[in-house]
Short mmCIF file of C-alpha atoms in Angstrom, two decimals:
data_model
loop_
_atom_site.label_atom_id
_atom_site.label_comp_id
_atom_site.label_asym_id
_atom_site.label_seq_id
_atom_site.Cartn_x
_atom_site.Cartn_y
_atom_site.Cartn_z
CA UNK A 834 -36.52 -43.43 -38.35
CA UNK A 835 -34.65 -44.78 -35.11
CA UNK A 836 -32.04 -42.73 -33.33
CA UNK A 837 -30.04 -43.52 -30.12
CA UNK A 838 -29.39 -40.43 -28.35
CA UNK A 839 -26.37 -40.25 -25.49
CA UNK A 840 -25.34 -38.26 -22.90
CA UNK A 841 -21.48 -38.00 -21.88
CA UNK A 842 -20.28 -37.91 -18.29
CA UNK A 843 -18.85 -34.70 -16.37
CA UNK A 844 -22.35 -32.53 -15.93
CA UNK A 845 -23.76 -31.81 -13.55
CA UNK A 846 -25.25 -33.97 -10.27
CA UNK A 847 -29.28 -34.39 -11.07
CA UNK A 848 -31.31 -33.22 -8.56
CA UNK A 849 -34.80 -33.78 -7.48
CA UNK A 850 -36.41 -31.45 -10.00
CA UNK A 851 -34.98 -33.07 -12.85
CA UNK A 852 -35.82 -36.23 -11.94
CA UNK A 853 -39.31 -34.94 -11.67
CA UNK A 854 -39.48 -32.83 -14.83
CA UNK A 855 -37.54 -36.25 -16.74
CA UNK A 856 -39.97 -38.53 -15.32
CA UNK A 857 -42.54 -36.58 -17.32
CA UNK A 858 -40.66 -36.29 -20.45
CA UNK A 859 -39.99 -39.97 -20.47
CA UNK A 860 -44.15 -40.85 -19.87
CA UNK A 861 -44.56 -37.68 -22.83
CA UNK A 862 -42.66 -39.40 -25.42
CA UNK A 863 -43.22 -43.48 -23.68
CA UNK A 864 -47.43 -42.06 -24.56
CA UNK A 865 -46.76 -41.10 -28.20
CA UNK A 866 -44.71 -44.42 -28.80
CA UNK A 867 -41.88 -42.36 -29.41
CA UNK A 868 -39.70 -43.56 -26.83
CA UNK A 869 -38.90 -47.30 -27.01
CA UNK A 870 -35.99 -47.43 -24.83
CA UNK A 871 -33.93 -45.73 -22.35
CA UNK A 872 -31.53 -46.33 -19.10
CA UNK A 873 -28.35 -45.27 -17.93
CA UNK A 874 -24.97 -47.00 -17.98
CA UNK A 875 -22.22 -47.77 -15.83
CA UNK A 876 -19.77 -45.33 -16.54
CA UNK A 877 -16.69 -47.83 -16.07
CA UNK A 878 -17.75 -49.84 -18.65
CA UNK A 879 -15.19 -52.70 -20.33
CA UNK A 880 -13.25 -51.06 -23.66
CA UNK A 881 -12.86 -54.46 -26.13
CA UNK A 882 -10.85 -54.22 -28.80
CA UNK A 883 -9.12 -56.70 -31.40
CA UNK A 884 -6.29 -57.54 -33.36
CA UNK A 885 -4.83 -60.61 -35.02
CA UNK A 886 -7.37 -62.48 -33.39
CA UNK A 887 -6.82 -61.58 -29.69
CA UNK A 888 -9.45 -60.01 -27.89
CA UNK A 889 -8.15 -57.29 -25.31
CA UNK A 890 -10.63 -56.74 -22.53
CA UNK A 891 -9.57 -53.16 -20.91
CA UNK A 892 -11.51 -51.99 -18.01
CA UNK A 893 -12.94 -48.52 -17.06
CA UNK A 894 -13.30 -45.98 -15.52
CA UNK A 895 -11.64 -43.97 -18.69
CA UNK A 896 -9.04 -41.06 -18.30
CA UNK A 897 -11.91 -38.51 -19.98
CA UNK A 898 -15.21 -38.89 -18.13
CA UNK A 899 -16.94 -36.26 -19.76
CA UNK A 900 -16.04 -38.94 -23.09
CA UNK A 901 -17.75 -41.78 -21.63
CA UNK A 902 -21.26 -42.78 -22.31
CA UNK A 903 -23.36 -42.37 -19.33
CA UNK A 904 -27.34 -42.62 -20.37
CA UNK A 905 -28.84 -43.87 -23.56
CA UNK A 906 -32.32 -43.45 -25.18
CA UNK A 907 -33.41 -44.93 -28.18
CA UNK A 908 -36.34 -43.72 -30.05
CA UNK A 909 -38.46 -43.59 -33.23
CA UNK A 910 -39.05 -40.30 -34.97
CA UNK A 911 -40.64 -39.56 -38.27
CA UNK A 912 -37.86 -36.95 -39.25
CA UNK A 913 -34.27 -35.32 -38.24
CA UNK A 914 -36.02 -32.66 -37.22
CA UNK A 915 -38.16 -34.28 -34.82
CA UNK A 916 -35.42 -35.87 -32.76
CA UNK A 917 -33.62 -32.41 -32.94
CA UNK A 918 -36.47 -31.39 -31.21
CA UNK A 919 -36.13 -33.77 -28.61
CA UNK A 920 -32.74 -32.93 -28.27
CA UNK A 921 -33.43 -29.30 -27.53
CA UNK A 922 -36.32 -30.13 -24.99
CA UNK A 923 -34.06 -32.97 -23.11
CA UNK A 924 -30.96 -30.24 -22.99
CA UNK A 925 -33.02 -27.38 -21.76
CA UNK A 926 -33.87 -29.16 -18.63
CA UNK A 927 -30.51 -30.87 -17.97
CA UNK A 928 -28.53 -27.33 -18.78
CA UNK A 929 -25.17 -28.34 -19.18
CA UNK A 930 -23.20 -31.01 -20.86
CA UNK A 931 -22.96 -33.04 -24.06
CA UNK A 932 -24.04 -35.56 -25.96
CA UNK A 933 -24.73 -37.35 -29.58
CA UNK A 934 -27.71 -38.80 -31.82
CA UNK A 935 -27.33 -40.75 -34.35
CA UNK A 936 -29.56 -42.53 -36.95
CA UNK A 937 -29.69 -46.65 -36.17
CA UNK A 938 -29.97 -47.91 -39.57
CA UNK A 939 -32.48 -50.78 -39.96
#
């Protein structure tokens, strides 16, 4: 099973402990084959919508920051469970803040 797991905008700064301590998650789960991608993303970002045909192009940064996707990591679990898991170990270290998984269908 394949989940992408975000983070939201608006926590707090990283420092140079968490990059540490996430470098080592992300070689953990790389190891297993669990991890198969993962980066982060510009939080302005371009919103694209349609209608009737017409493409509207709207550009960031968006009125809610702690709304707006800011890192990404997409990985492949044998159960719920498992990436629940990963959840709880990737929000211990980063305390604060919020985020989503959800299942990619394949």
């Amino acid at each position: 099973m394949r989940f992408l797991m975000t983070t939201n905008g608006g926590g707090p700064a990283p420092d140079e402990k968490l990059f540490t301590e996430m470098a080592l998650f992300i070689e953990e789960l790389t190891s297993q084959g669990v991890l198969l991608a993962a980066g982060g993303l510009d939080p302005k970002g371009t919103h694209v919508s349609t209608k009737g045909g017409v493409m509207t192009l709207t550009d960031g940064p968006y009125a809610e920051a702690k709304e707006t996707i800011v890192s990404f990591a997409l990985v492949e679990v044998r159960s719920k469970e498992e990436v629940i898991e990963i959840s709880r170990r990737f929000w211990a270290m980063i305390g604060e803040g919020e985020g989503d998984f959800r299942q990619v269908f394949e």
